[in-house]
Short mmCIF file of C-alpha atoms and ligand atoms in Angstrom, two decimals:
data_model
loop_
_atom_site.label_atom_id
_atom_site.label_comp_id
_atom_site.label_asym_id
_atom_site.label_seq_id
_atom_site.Cartn_x
_atom_site.Cartn_y
_atom_site.Cartn_z
CA UNK F 1 90.55 104.57 81.27
CA UNK F 2 89.10 101.11 81.57
CA UNK F 3 91.06 98.51 83.52
CA UNK F 4 90.64 94.82 82.90
CA UNK F 5 92.38 91.51 83.55
CA UNK F 6 93.08 88.85 80.93
CA UNK F 7 95.30 85.89 80.21
CA UNK F 8 97.21 86.93 77.09
CA UNK F 9 100.32 85.90 75.18
CA UNK F 10 102.77 88.65 74.30
CA UNK F 11 103.66 87.23 70.89
CA UNK F 12 100.01 87.33 69.81
CA UNK F 13 99.39 91.00 70.62
CA UNK F 14 98.70 93.49 67.84
CA UNK F 15 97.24 96.96 68.34
CA UNK F 16 98.41 97.32 71.89
CA UNK F 17 101.38 98.64 73.81
CA UNK F 18 103.21 95.82 75.56
CA UNK F 19 104.59 96.80 78.94
CA UNK F 20 107.34 94.39 79.86
CA UNK F 21 109.94 94.26 82.60
CA UNK F 22 113.73 93.92 82.29
CA UNK F 23 116.03 93.39 85.27
CA UNK F 24 119.27 95.27 85.74
CA UNK F 25 121.68 92.38 85.15
CA UNK F 26 120.22 91.71 81.71
CA UNK F 27 117.83 89.06 83.02
CA UNK F 28 114.61 88.97 81.03
CA UNK F 29 111.12 88.44 82.44
CA UNK F 30 109.13 85.63 80.74
CA UNK F 31 107.29 88.04 78.45
CA UNK F 32 110.52 89.83 77.57
CA UNK F 33 111.97 86.43 76.58
CA UNK F 34 108.97 85.79 74.31
CA UNK F 35 109.31 89.17 72.64
CA UNK F 36 113.05 88.70 72.28
CA UNK F 37 112.47 85.35 70.60
CA UNK F 38 109.91 86.64 68.10
CA UNK F 39 112.05 89.67 67.25
CA UNK F 40 115.17 87.56 66.74
CA UNK F 41 117.10 88.86 69.70
CA UNK F 42 116.16 92.55 69.44
CA UNK F 43 115.88 93.05 73.20
CA UNK F 44 119.14 91.27 74.00
CA UNK F 45 120.88 93.44 71.41
CA UNK F 46 119.53 96.61 73.04
CA UNK F 47 120.81 95.50 76.39
CA UNK F 48 124.20 94.41 75.05
CA UNK F 49 124.71 97.83 73.50
CA UNK F 50 123.89 99.56 76.78
CA UNK F 51 120.69 101.17 75.45
CA UNK F 52 118.69 99.94 78.41
CA UNK F 53 120.15 99.35 81.86
CA UNK F 54 117.03 98.12 83.65
CA UNK F 55 117.38 100.50 86.60
CA UNK F 56 114.26 100.71 88.80
CA UNK F 57 111.68 102.88 87.09
CA UNK F 58 113.72 103.45 83.91
CA UNK F 59 111.50 103.33 80.81
CA UNK F 60 112.17 103.03 77.08
CA UNK F 61 109.32 103.38 74.56
CA UNK F 62 109.92 101.64 71.23
CA UNK F 63 107.88 101.86 68.04
CA UNK F 64 107.80 99.82 64.82
CA UNK F 65 109.73 96.92 66.31
CA UNK F 66 110.64 94.60 63.43
CA UNK F 67 108.93 91.17 63.22
CA UNK F 68 106.14 92.28 65.55
CA UNK F 69 102.55 93.44 65.16
CA UNK F 70 102.15 95.48 68.31
CA UNK F 71 101.91 99.24 68.18
CA UNK F 72 104.40 100.01 70.88
CA UNK F 73 106.76 98.27 73.25
CA UNK F 74 107.50 99.84 76.58
CA UNK F 75 110.49 98.43 78.43
CA UNK F 76 110.45 99.05 82.15
CA UNK F 77 113.48 98.69 84.40
CA UNK F 78 112.99 96.38 87.38
CA UNK F 79 116.30 96.74 89.24
CA UNK F 80 118.61 94.06 90.58
CA UNK F 81 116.83 92.10 93.22
CA UNK F 82 114.16 89.55 92.78
CA UNK F 83 111.88 89.25 94.68
CA UNK F 84 111.70 93.02 94.88
CA UNK F 85 110.28 95.14 97.67
CA UNK F 86 106.59 96.15 97.52
CA UNK F 87 107.41 99.84 97.25
CA UNK F 88 109.74 99.21 94.29
CA UNK F 89 106.96 97.34 92.52
CA UNK F 90 104.69 100.33 93.01
CA UNK F 91 107.36 102.70 91.74
CA UNK F 92 107.81 100.59 88.60
CA UNK F 93 104.07 100.68 87.89
CA UNK F 94 103.78 104.44 88.30
CA UNK F 95 106.77 105.14 86.06
CA UNK F 96 105.38 102.83 83.37
CA UNK F 97 102.05 104.69 83.36
CA UNK F 98 103.78 108.05 83.38
CA UNK F 99 105.78 107.02 80.33
CA UNK F 100 102.50 106.40 78.50
CA UNK F 101 101.00 109.75 79.44
CA UNK F 102 102.08 111.45 76.24
CA UNK F 103 101.87 108.38 73.98
CA UNK F 104 99.19 108.18 71.27
CA UNK F 105 98.59 104.50 71.97
CA UNK F 106 95.02 103.78 73.02
CA UNK F 107 95.50 100.38 74.59
CA UNK F 108 98.18 98.86 76.80
CA UNK F 109 98.76 95.32 78.03
CA UNK F 110 100.79 95.13 81.19
CA UNK F 111 102.97 92.07 81.89
CA UNK F 112 104.42 93.42 85.11
CA UNK F 113 102.29 90.93 87.07
CA UNK F 114 105.16 88.54 86.29
CA UNK F 115 107.52 90.35 88.61
CA UNK F 116 108.21 88.65 91.89
CA UNK F 117 107.45 90.81 94.88
CA UNK F 118 108.59 89.94 98.36
CA UNK F 119 105.77 88.29 100.38
CA UNK F 120 103.07 89.37 97.94
CA UNK F 121 100.42 87.58 95.90
CA UNK F 122 99.03 88.09 92.41
CA UNK F 123 95.94 89.77 93.91
CA UNK F 124 98.16 92.24 95.70
CA UNK F 125 99.95 93.08 92.46
CA UNK F 126 96.67 93.67 90.63
CA UNK F 127 95.51 96.00 93.38
CA UNK F 128 98.77 97.92 93.28
CA UNK F 129 98.59 98.19 89.49
CA UNK F 130 95.08 99.65 89.72
CA UNK F 131 96.19 102.17 92.35
CA UNK F 132 99.50 102.94 90.64
CA UNK F 133 97.76 103.53 87.31
CA UNK F 134 95.51 106.16 88.89
CA UNK F 135 98.51 107.71 90.60
CA UNK F 136 100.49 107.89 87.37
CA UNK F 137 97.60 109.54 85.54
CA UNK F 138 96.73 112.00 88.32
CA UNK F 139 96.62 115.70 87.40
CA UNK F 140 95.60 118.72 89.40
CA UNK F 141 95.32 121.49 86.84
CA UNK F 142 92.00 123.08 87.84
CA UNK F 143 93.67 126.45 88.14
CA UNK F 144 96.06 126.21 85.19
CA UNK F 145 95.18 128.15 82.05
CA UNK F 146 96.99 125.60 79.95
CA UNK F 147 95.99 122.06 80.86
CA UNK F 148 98.58 119.33 80.68
CA UNK F 149 97.77 116.75 78.00
CA UNK F 150 95.71 113.86 79.33
CA UNK F 151 96.29 110.25 78.44
CA UNK F 152 94.99 108.78 75.18
CA UNK F 153 94.91 105.36 76.82
CA UNK F 154 91.37 104.11 77.09
CA UNK F 155 92.05 100.51 77.94
CA UNK F 156 94.62 99.05 80.27
CA UNK F 157 94.79 95.28 80.33
CA UNK F 158 96.53 93.52 83.20
CA UNK F 159 98.04 90.22 82.15
CA UNK F 160 97.34 87.09 84.21
CA UNK F 161 99.54 83.98 84.01
CA UNK F 162 96.50 81.67 84.03
CA UNK F 163 92.81 81.51 84.89
CA UNK F 164 93.09 79.64 88.18
CA UNK F 165 92.66 82.61 90.50
CA UNK F 166 90.09 84.50 88.42
CA UNK F 167 87.59 85.30 91.20
CA UNK F 168 90.25 86.59 93.57
CA UNK F 169 91.80 88.63 90.77
CA UNK F 170 88.50 90.27 89.85
CA UNK F 171 87.93 91.14 93.48
CA UNK F 172 91.43 92.60 93.74
CA UNK F 173 90.83 94.74 90.66
CA UNK F 174 87.53 96.00 92.06
CA UNK F 175 89.16 96.86 95.38
CA UNK F 176 92.14 98.53 93.75
CA UNK F 177 89.87 100.72 91.63
CA UNK F 178 87.71 101.67 94.61
CA UNK F 179 90.80 102.58 96.63
CA UNK F 180 92.12 104.63 93.70
CA UNK F 181 88.80 106.51 93.54
CA UNK F 182 88.97 107.25 97.27
CA UNK F 183 92.59 108.38 97.03
CA UNK F 184 91.75 110.68 94.12
CA UNK F 185 88.86 112.27 96.03
CA UNK F 186 91.17 112.87 98.99
CA UNK F 187 93.93 114.35 96.83
CA UNK F 188 91.58 116.64 94.95
CA UNK F 189 90.07 118.06 98.11
CA UNK F 190 93.45 118.41 99.81
CA UNK F 191 95.08 120.17 96.86
CA UNK F 192 92.48 122.94 96.80
CA UNK F 193 93.63 126.25 98.31
CA UNK F 194 91.98 127.45 101.50
CA UNK F 195 90.22 130.35 99.81
CA UNK F 196 88.17 127.70 97.99
CA UNK F 197 88.31 124.82 100.45
CA UNK F 198 86.71 126.43 103.51
CA UNK F 199 84.91 124.54 106.29
CA UNK F 200 81.63 125.31 104.47
CA UNK F 201 83.08 123.88 101.25
CA UNK F 202 84.13 120.62 102.96
CA UNK F 203 80.62 120.34 104.41
CA UNK F 204 79.19 120.74 100.89
CA UNK F 205 81.54 118.05 99.57
CA UNK F 206 80.45 115.69 102.33
CA UNK F 207 76.81 116.30 101.39
CA UNK F 208 77.63 115.61 97.74
CA UNK F 209 79.21 112.31 98.76
CA UNK F 210 76.06 111.55 100.76
CA UNK F 211 73.95 112.10 97.64
CA UNK F 212 76.06 109.67 95.63
CA UNK F 213 75.46 106.69 97.94
CA UNK F 214 72.13 105.68 99.49
CA UNK F 215 74.07 103.92 102.27
CA UNK F 216 75.50 107.25 103.40
CA UNK F 217 73.81 110.04 105.36
CA UNK F 218 75.35 113.37 106.29
CA UNK F 219 74.53 115.86 109.02
CA UNK F 220 76.24 119.20 109.64
CA UNK F 221 76.50 120.85 113.07
CA UNK F 222 76.76 124.65 112.99
CA UNK F 223 78.58 126.84 115.52
CA UNK F 224 75.35 127.47 117.45
CA UNK F 225 74.82 123.69 117.75
CA UNK F 226 78.39 123.29 118.98
CA UNK F 227 77.87 126.09 121.47
CA UNK F 228 74.90 124.19 122.93
CA UNK F 229 77.04 121.07 123.21
CA UNK F 230 79.72 123.03 125.05
CA UNK F 231 82.48 122.54 122.47
CA UNK F 232 84.63 125.28 123.98
CA UNK F 233 87.90 123.89 122.62
CA UNK F 234 86.83 123.60 118.98
CA UNK F 235 85.04 126.96 119.00
CA UNK F 236 88.04 128.77 120.51
CA UNK F 237 90.14 127.79 117.50
CA UNK F 238 87.46 129.10 115.14
CA UNK F 239 86.94 132.34 117.04
CA UNK F 240 89.48 134.41 115.05
CA UNK F 241 88.23 133.31 111.65
CA UNK F 242 85.64 134.90 109.37
CA UNK F 243 84.74 131.35 108.27
CA UNK F 244 82.05 129.42 110.14
CA UNK F 245 83.27 126.19 111.74
CA UNK F 246 81.43 122.98 110.80
CA UNK F 247 81.26 119.62 112.51
CA UNK F 248 80.50 117.20 109.72
CA UNK F 249 78.96 113.86 110.69
CA UNK F 250 78.69 111.03 108.18
CA UNK F 251 77.00 107.71 108.79
CA UNK F 252 77.68 104.79 106.50
CA UNK F 253 75.39 101.81 107.04
CA UNK F 254 76.71 98.80 105.18
CA UNK F 255 74.95 96.20 107.25
CA UNK F 256 71.45 95.94 108.70
CA UNK F 257 72.92 94.15 111.68
CA UNK F 258 73.04 96.25 114.81
CA UNK F 259 76.75 96.50 114.83
CA UNK F 260 78.78 99.14 116.66
CA UNK F 261 80.37 101.46 114.11
CA UNK F 262 84.02 102.09 113.35
CA UNK F 263 84.54 105.82 113.88
CA UNK F 264 86.92 107.86 111.71
CA UNK F 265 87.67 111.34 112.98
CA UNK F 266 89.41 113.89 110.76
CA UNK F 267 91.31 117.06 111.54
CA UNK F 268 89.97 119.60 109.07
CA UNK F 269 91.94 122.80 109.64
CA UNK F 270 91.39 124.41 106.24
CA UNK F 271 94.30 126.73 106.91
CA UNK F 272 96.66 126.83 109.86
CA UNK F 273 98.34 130.22 110.27
CA UNK F 274 99.27 129.23 113.82
CA UNK F 275 96.80 131.81 115.13
CA UNK F 276 98.25 134.43 117.46
CA UNK F 277 101.22 132.08 118.00
CA UNK F 278 101.82 132.90 114.35
CA UNK F 279 103.87 130.59 112.15
CA UNK F 280 106.86 131.96 110.24
CA UNK F 281 106.22 132.48 106.51
CA UNK F 282 108.32 129.42 105.66
CA UNK F 283 106.34 127.22 108.00
CA UNK F 284 102.98 128.57 106.81
CA UNK F 285 103.23 127.48 103.19
CA UNK F 286 101.83 123.97 103.09
CA UNK F 287 99.21 124.64 105.73
CA UNK F 288 96.33 124.40 103.27
CA UNK F 289 97.07 120.68 103.73
CA UNK F 290 96.09 120.83 107.40
CA UNK F 291 92.71 119.39 106.41
CA UNK F 292 94.17 116.16 105.02
CA UNK F 293 92.72 114.16 107.92
CA UNK F 294 89.27 115.39 106.92
CA UNK F 295 89.88 114.58 103.27
CA UNK F 296 91.04 111.09 104.28
CA UNK F 297 87.82 110.42 106.19
CA UNK F 298 85.81 111.25 103.05
CA UNK F 299 88.11 109.16 100.84
CA UNK F 300 88.00 106.12 103.11
CA UNK F 301 84.21 106.29 103.43
CA UNK F 302 83.93 106.55 99.65
CA UNK F 303 85.93 103.31 99.31
CA UNK F 304 83.66 101.54 101.81
CA UNK F 305 80.51 102.78 100.06
CA UNK F 306 81.88 101.92 96.62
CA UNK F 307 82.69 98.35 97.74
CA UNK F 308 79.46 98.10 99.77
CA UNK F 309 81.46 96.78 102.71
CA UNK F 310 79.18 95.08 105.28
CA UNK F 311 80.22 97.22 108.23
CA UNK F 312 79.00 100.44 109.84
CA UNK F 313 81.15 103.56 109.85
CA UNK F 314 80.79 106.97 111.44
CA UNK F 315 82.89 109.83 110.08
CA UNK F 316 83.34 113.01 112.08
CA UNK F 317 85.17 115.97 110.63
CA UNK F 318 86.12 119.05 112.62
CA UNK F 319 86.37 121.73 109.91
CA UNK F 320 87.82 124.98 111.22
CA UNK F 321 90.17 127.75 110.07
CA UNK F 322 92.93 128.86 112.47
CA UNK F 323 93.54 132.62 112.16
CA UNK F 324 95.23 135.30 114.29
CA UNK F 325 93.67 138.66 115.13
CA UNK F 326 91.76 140.73 117.59
CA UNK F 327 88.96 138.22 118.08
CA UNK F 328 91.23 135.16 118.02
CA UNK F 329 92.03 133.04 121.09
CA UNK F 330 95.36 133.68 122.79
CA UNK F 331 98.11 131.90 124.71
CA UNK F 332 97.17 131.41 128.37
CA UNK F 333 93.43 131.48 127.63
CA UNK F 334 91.67 128.71 129.52
CA UNK F 335 89.05 126.73 127.60
CA UNK F 336 86.38 124.32 128.80
CA UNK F 337 86.05 121.36 126.46
CA UNK F 338 82.84 119.43 125.83
CA UNK F 339 84.16 116.72 128.16
CA UNK F 340 84.21 119.25 131.01
CA UNK F 341 88.01 119.12 131.26
CA UNK F 342 89.73 122.50 131.16
CA UNK F 343 92.67 123.34 128.89
CA UNK F 344 95.25 126.09 129.17
CA UNK F 345 96.35 127.30 125.76
CA UNK F 346 100.13 127.56 125.60
CA UNK F 347 100.30 127.78 121.83
CA UNK F 348 97.40 128.68 119.54
CA UNK F 349 99.37 126.71 116.94
CA UNK F 350 98.57 123.47 118.78
CA UNK F 351 95.01 123.84 117.47
CA UNK F 352 94.55 120.39 115.97
CA UNK F 353 94.36 118.61 119.31
CA UNK F 354 91.83 121.20 120.51
CA UNK F 355 89.36 120.66 117.69
CA UNK F 356 89.90 116.89 117.86
CA UNK F 357 89.27 116.76 121.61
CA UNK F 358 85.67 117.95 121.16
CA UNK F 359 85.14 115.76 118.09
CA UNK F 360 86.34 112.74 120.12
CA UNK F 361 83.96 113.52 122.97
CA UNK F 362 81.11 114.03 120.52
CA UNK F 363 81.85 110.63 119.01
CA UNK F 364 80.95 108.87 122.29
CA UNK F 365 77.23 109.12 121.45
CA UNK F 366 77.68 106.63 118.60
CA UNK F 367 79.04 103.95 120.96
CA UNK F 368 81.79 103.14 118.48
CA UNK F 369 83.60 99.83 118.58
CA UNK F 370 86.85 101.57 117.73
CA UNK F 371 87.82 105.16 117.01
CA UNK F 372 90.61 106.17 114.63
CA UNK F 373 91.58 109.80 114.26
CA UNK F 374 93.59 111.06 111.30
CA UNK F 375 95.43 114.35 111.66
CA UNK F 376 98.34 116.39 110.34
CA UNK F 377 99.03 116.98 113.99
CA UNK F 378 102.73 117.63 114.57
CA UNK F 379 105.84 118.81 112.80
CA UNK F 380 107.67 116.48 115.19
CA UNK F 381 106.39 113.37 113.43
CA UNK F 382 108.02 114.61 110.22
CA UNK F 383 111.32 114.85 112.09
CA UNK F 384 110.86 111.37 113.57
CA UNK F 385 109.59 109.39 110.58
CA UNK F 386 109.95 111.61 107.50
CA UNK F 387 107.53 110.98 104.68
CA UNK F 388 107.67 107.18 104.64
CA UNK F 389 105.60 106.18 107.65
CA UNK F 390 102.56 107.58 109.38
CA UNK F 391 102.90 107.92 113.16
CA UNK F 392 100.60 105.56 115.04
CA UNK F 393 99.70 105.78 118.73
CA UNK F 394 96.97 103.80 120.42
CA UNK F 395 95.42 102.87 123.76
CA UNK F 396 94.51 99.39 122.47
CA UNK F 397 97.24 97.05 121.23
CA UNK F 398 95.05 94.80 119.00
CA UNK F 399 93.79 97.88 117.14
CA UNK F 400 97.35 99.17 116.68
CA UNK F 401 98.43 95.75 115.34
CA UNK F 402 95.51 95.58 112.91
CA UNK F 403 96.33 99.03 111.53
CA UNK F 404 100.05 98.27 111.23
CA UNK F 405 99.20 95.11 109.31
CA UNK F 406 96.76 96.96 107.03
CA UNK F 407 99.55 99.47 106.39
CA UNK F 408 101.98 96.76 105.32
CA UNK F 409 99.42 94.99 103.14
CA UNK F 410 98.41 98.20 101.39
CA UNK F 411 101.93 99.57 100.95
CA UNK F 412 100.90 102.57 103.07
CA UNK F 413 102.80 101.95 106.27
CA UNK F 414 102.61 103.30 109.79
CA UNK F 415 105.09 103.03 112.66
CA UNK F 416 104.04 102.87 116.29
CA UNK F 417 105.28 105.31 118.92
CA UNK F 418 104.83 104.70 122.66
CA UNK F 419 102.01 106.25 124.64
CA UNK F 420 103.51 105.63 128.08
CA UNK F 421 102.11 107.36 131.15
CA UNK F 422 105.49 108.96 131.83
CA UNK F 423 104.93 111.37 128.95
CA UNK F 424 101.62 112.62 130.36
CA UNK F 425 103.42 114.83 132.91
CA UNK F 426 104.69 117.07 130.14
CA UNK F 427 101.22 118.49 129.56
CA UNK F 428 100.47 119.41 133.17
CA UNK F 429 99.34 123.00 133.73
CA UNK F 430 99.41 124.93 137.04
CA UNK F 431 96.10 126.57 136.10
CA UNK F 432 93.94 124.06 134.23
CA UNK F 433 93.42 120.31 133.90
CA UNK F 434 96.01 120.25 131.14
CA UNK F 435 98.08 122.42 128.82
CA UNK F 436 97.79 122.14 125.04
CA UNK F 437 101.53 121.67 124.46
CA UNK F 438 104.23 119.64 126.15
CA UNK F 439 107.45 121.27 125.01
CA UNK F 440 109.79 120.31 122.20
CA UNK F 441 110.75 116.82 123.30
CA UNK F 442 108.54 113.94 122.14
CA UNK F 443 106.17 116.39 120.49
CA UNK F 444 104.14 113.78 118.63
CA UNK F 445 103.76 111.64 121.73
CA UNK F 446 102.64 114.47 124.01
CA UNK F 447 100.12 115.54 121.34
CA UNK F 448 98.71 112.01 121.44
CA UNK F 449 98.81 112.10 125.27
CA UNK F 450 96.56 115.13 125.07
CA UNK F 451 94.10 113.29 122.80
CA UNK F 452 94.22 110.21 125.04
CA UNK F 453 92.52 112.23 127.78
CA UNK F 454 89.42 112.39 125.57
CA UNK F 455 89.40 108.73 124.53
CA UNK F 456 89.06 106.94 127.87
CA UNK F 457 85.70 105.45 126.92
CA UNK F 458 86.76 103.57 123.80
CA UNK F 459 89.46 101.72 121.88
CA UNK F 460 91.32 104.39 120.00
CA UNK F 461 94.19 104.89 117.58
CA UNK F 462 95.69 108.13 116.37
CA UNK F 463 97.34 108.50 112.95
CA UNK F 464 99.68 111.49 112.69
CA UNK F 465 99.94 112.05 108.94
CA UNK F 466 101.84 115.36 108.92
CA UNK F 467 104.69 113.68 107.01
CA UNK F 468 102.71 111.34 104.76
CA UNK F 469 99.50 113.06 103.63
CA UNK F 470 101.23 115.53 101.36
CA UNK F 471 104.54 116.83 100.16
CA UNK F 472 104.02 120.20 101.78
CA UNK F 473 107.24 122.11 101.51
CA UNK F 474 109.49 123.17 98.67
CA UNK F 475 108.01 124.86 95.65
CA UNK F 476 107.30 122.77 92.59
CA UNK F 477 106.98 119.39 94.26
CA UNK F 478 104.06 120.17 96.57
CA UNK F 479 101.18 117.70 96.17
CA UNK F 480 98.75 115.62 98.22
CA UNK F 481 99.42 111.85 98.34
CA UNK F 482 96.02 110.53 99.35
CA UNK F 483 97.58 108.68 102.28
CA UNK F 484 96.48 107.04 104.54
CA UNK F 485 93.36 106.15 102.52
CA UNK F 486 94.88 102.84 101.31
CA UNK F 487 95.76 101.78 104.87
CA UNK F 488 92.33 102.63 106.25
CA UNK F 489 90.57 101.05 103.27
CA UNK F 490 92.55 97.84 103.88
CA UNK F 491 91.64 97.95 107.57
CA UNK F 492 87.95 98.34 106.68
CA UNK F 493 88.15 95.53 104.11
CA UNK F 494 89.79 93.30 106.75
CA UNK F 495 87.08 94.13 109.28
CA UNK F 496 84.35 93.43 106.71
CA UNK F 497 85.93 90.04 106.00
CA UNK F 498 85.93 89.17 109.72
CA UNK F 499 82.22 89.97 109.86
CA UNK F 500 81.28 87.86 106.87
N1 BES Q 601 99.41 121.62 111.44
C1 BES Q 601 100.53 121.68 112.32
C2 BES Q 601 101.46 120.48 112.21
C3 BES Q 601 102.21 120.33 110.91
C4 BES Q 601 103.49 120.82 110.81
C5 BES Q 601 101.67 119.64 109.86
C6 BES Q 601 104.20 120.65 109.64
C7 BES Q 601 102.38 119.47 108.69
C8 BES Q 601 103.65 119.96 108.59
C9 BES Q 601 100.05 121.75 113.76
O1 BES Q 601 98.86 122.40 113.96
C10 BES Q 601 101.09 122.50 114.52
O2 BES Q 601 101.27 123.66 114.25
N2 BES Q 601 101.76 121.82 115.45
C11 BES Q 601 102.78 122.43 116.23
C12 BES Q 601 102.59 121.99 117.66
C13 BES Q 601 103.42 122.73 118.63
C14 BES Q 601 102.98 124.18 118.71
C15 BES Q 601 103.30 122.06 119.97
C16 BES Q 601 104.13 121.96 115.68
O3 BES Q 601 104.24 120.81 115.27
O4 BES Q 601 105.04 122.78 115.63
MN1 MN Q 602 99.14 124.49 114.19
ZN1 ZN Q 603 97.56 122.41 112.41
#
């Protein structure tokens, strides 16, 4: 589907589907007023008779509207409040696209740019429309014998009120489409089951991405390489699995300037059984998504490469499968990490922090300016924040602030949790430098405390996406979200702008 932007008048449209907004209290948007006028009060009549209430996300497709030339009219409910919240705007967009999924109409013209959104600009709305359109059209039916019907829409035109902001609008559209492409890559990889999406498979995908962009190079470290580097923590997690672990290193060079890179580190546990500290069956379903951090690194780098952002990025993915069994690591084993620090394993289910610790130490050789890790690290963050915000912890306040802001601007929010020294005591061990768990209380914070012991040499932020990267539990609703690709993409765009 092609997306474009254009100044257009609703009353002059012919072979298209007009997408127009209606508020809950019967208030019409400017385009709805135009259409109402040309159809001699058709829309007002519908509302008066209670045929359309205008509730957020409600849609009503109409055909053969008298006194009009357009092929279809899609009314979209916009709720009560104006200006509306950013997340409502996004919800309205996605429902509008979903309503067109089964329609035969080939072209749509979207007037929802008229809606007033709290604190947001026209550019922001265009970006959200581009991302929301991709979200509404997303399918994952690779393994279905009967494919769901795909959209007949081949052109989606976003209406602009005037031509004054044309350059900014074009840029917003380009960014929105690049972010949508990154999100889709992340979702597709995350949704694959672990019998397909193994560490080797993720490494292959990274290489494919490297082939698609000349600015991107990819190197894979094998277990024997990791052995030489002394990655005792990462390798212990892999020890019970028949799959070979991979450390995937991507380098994106968007500027010739010698500029310290931004490092993105992804947890890539392709399946987390819990290891010998085995998960219960109920807690194990959803654990194919334990590689969402890895998928996010690839998605975010794709956005940067697609937009040719003038920054340097290093991506490091620790791809490992966590299995129980006779060769697997066990509680009370003591591991020596690449940093030289020793770790007593309390739970083999706290494997994410182990693989990340060696990836973080490995990252030092790139002299990164900042390091951001992305991980489905703790069930505790789901209890604390649910599925609305990513957990953010950092050893550098300006970095935390920049990420929080990028989250707000991209409608992909994070919420900061404290990383106070007081919490560090919880991961003391009588036998090693630290233990890999800190008990039930403040589980997300003590997990970050653990990571913080491997990030002393740089500015670092940790994104715990266990609640946001996917809808993991339940049966029919399970699906990857592609988060936090939009937040990271916004952060990278912001950084590129600072450099310009
Ligand atoms: N991958 C899980 C965390 C997780 C839980 C992600 C639920 C998504 C949904 C992680 O490896 C894990 O098992 N964490 C343990 C840590 C505990 C043993 C200290 C947890 O959260 O229970
Ligand atoms: Mn685990
Ligand atoms: Zn895990």
